[in-house]
Amino acid sequence: MAAPMALKRELFSLGRVLRRVSNLGPRALGACSPHIQCYKIRSLLPLASSTSFHTSTVLPSTPSTITVTEEPDTLFQRVKVLVKGHDRAVLDSYEIFATMAANELGVTQNKVYEPPKVMERLTLLKSIHIFKNHRVQYEMRTHYRCIELFNLTGCTAQVYLEYIQRNLPEGVAMEVTKIAMEKVPDHIKEPMWEEQPVEDKPSQ
Amino acid sequence: MAAASLSTRSAMLLSALARSGSLCSPSGSRALHVTAVCCKNHAARVRVGKGDKPVTYEQAHPPHYIGHRKGWLSLHTSNLKGEDGAAERTIEDVFIRRFMFGTFHGCLANEVVIKRRGNMLTVCALMLQKLPPLKFYFLIGYSETLLSHFYKCPVKLEIQTLQDKAVYKYL
């Protein structure tokens, strides 16, 4: 498993390299980006000299435009992000990444906790025919991690969630719960019996 | 199969002895007590041999080390609690592994790792340097286009080549 782990590390570093390259200006560097990638790959790889690496070129996405609207932004009282995965170490590193991203975006109030893991167990017959006394047990572990952010605006929430979801590792699932705050509607601000006492008289 | 044949033989032996025991002396006879063969676990294990069999890290560790000393070969979310689609992902994985084994015949150094991220399917493999690089690139492009047409999603192949298989120990 050592070689695929090294491969995973290289893939992450390659991902970082490609993101840097794409940030520089994809259209201008379109022709020479493969060469830049290859050069950077060779300098990063600490492996034996006779290994070669191939990766298909990542097509850069169009940058999203900033829109300014007159309507007021939605306010979120709570944004709850629940991540589930099979590997606890992956969730640990993802939690560090998410909290760092939240701090950078200015969301200071956050709570991170770990709900208890859930194990789904199966007991099956070991043999295809008879031998009822010999069984095999399998279990599937689901680890959870909950990141709660408090008091953020709609724009911040949108940006944060998009960033988080683009960098979700493979094998990890996410559920997002948002609790928004709305202004109290005008027609229920004051109690009805104080406003119109005239209406009570006809009923009597 | 060996277990089944042994158990049937033991059953026949027991019945024969019971018959012989009842004939010679009904009381005070010693019979042969036989149980069904204790089935040993053979799943994903390489049996210890003379010491001349090279074995990779993946093959050397039995499946109870998954999550402790081993990682997962196929990474997707359908086996988590509350997620569905496990059967479809498994069938896709099996097909992809057979496809890779057949396309890069004799070149695979280790098991194929399949990762799913959003809509994208990433197939990571370690290869031996048996073919010239031009043929490798052609096969990589061919597999990518074919698999993306089969599964209607972007498929990327991440290949790394080695001189020889990475041997962990000799069993």
CSV table of N, CA, C and O in Angstrom, one decimal, chain A residues 45 48-54, chain B residues 129 133 137 159-162:
chain,number,residue,atom,x,y,z
A,45,LEU,N,8.8,14.9,-7.5
A,45,LEU,CA,8.8,13.5,-7.3
A,45,LEU,C,10.1,13.0,-6.6
A,45,LEU,O,11.1,13.2,-7.2
A,48,ALA,N,12.4,6.9,-7.4
A,48,ALA,CA,13.5,6.3,-8.2
A,48,ALA,C,13.6,7.0,-9.6
A,48,ALA,O,12.5,7.4,-10.1
A,49,SER,N,14.7,7.0,-10.2
A,49,SER,CA,14.9,7.8,-11.4
A,49,SER,C,14.1,7.2,-12.6
A,49,SER,O,13.7,8.0,-13.5
A,50,SER,N,13.8,5.9,-12.6
A,50,SER,CA,13.2,5.4,-13.8
A,50,SER,C,11.7,5.2,-13.6
A,50,SER,O,11.1,4.2,-14.0
A,51,THR,N,11.0,6.2,-13.1
A,51,THR,CA,9.6,6.2,-13.1
A,51,THR,C,9.0,7.3,-14.0
A,51,THR,O,9.6,8.4,-14.0
A,52,SER,N,7.9,7.1,-14.6
A,52,SER,CA,7.3,8.1,-15.4
A,52,SER,C,5.9,8.4,-15.0
A,52,SER,O,5.3,7.5,-14.4
A,53,PHE,N,5.4,9.5,-15.3
A,53,PHE,CA,4.1,9.9,-14.8
A,53,PHE,C,3.3,10.4,-15.9
A,53,PHE,O,3.7,11.2,-16.8
A,54,HIS,N,2.0,10.0,-16.0
A,54,HIS,CA,1.1,10.6,-17.0
A,54,HIS,C,-0.1,11.1,-16.4
A,54,HIS,O,-0.6,10.5,-15.5
B,129,GLN,N,7.2,-1.4,-16.8
B,129,GLN,CA,7.6,-0.8,-18.1
B,129,GLN,C,7.9,-1.9,-19.2
B,129,GLN,O,9.0,-2.1,-19.6
B,133,PRO,N,6.6,3.8,-24.4
B,133,PRO,CA,5.7,4.8,-23.9
B,133,PRO,C,4.6,5.2,-24.9
B,133,PRO,O,3.5,5.5,-24.5
B,137,TYR,N,0.6,5.4,-24.0
B,137,TYR,CA,-0.2,6.6,-24.1
B,137,TYR,C,-1.4,6.3,-24.9
B,137,TYR,O,-2.5,6.8,-24.6
B,159,ILE,N,-1.5,6.9,-14.2
B,159,ILE,CA,-0.7,5.8,-14.3
B,159,ILE,C,0.7,6.1,-13.9
B,159,ILE,O,1.2,7.2,-14.1
B,160,GLN,N,1.3,5.2,-13.1
B,160,GLN,CA,2.7,5.4,-12.8
B,160,GLN,C,3.5,4.1,-13.1
B,160,GLN,O,2.9,3.0,-12.9
B,161,THR,N,4.6,4.2,-13.7
B,161,THR,CA,5.3,3.0,-14.1
B,161,THR,C,6.6,2.7,-13.2
B,161,THR,O,7.2,3.6,-12.7
B,162,LEU,N,6.8,1.5,-13.1
B,162,LEU,CA,8.0,1.0,-12.3
B,162,LEU,C,8.8,0.0,-13.2
B,162,LEU,O,8.3,-0.5,-14.1
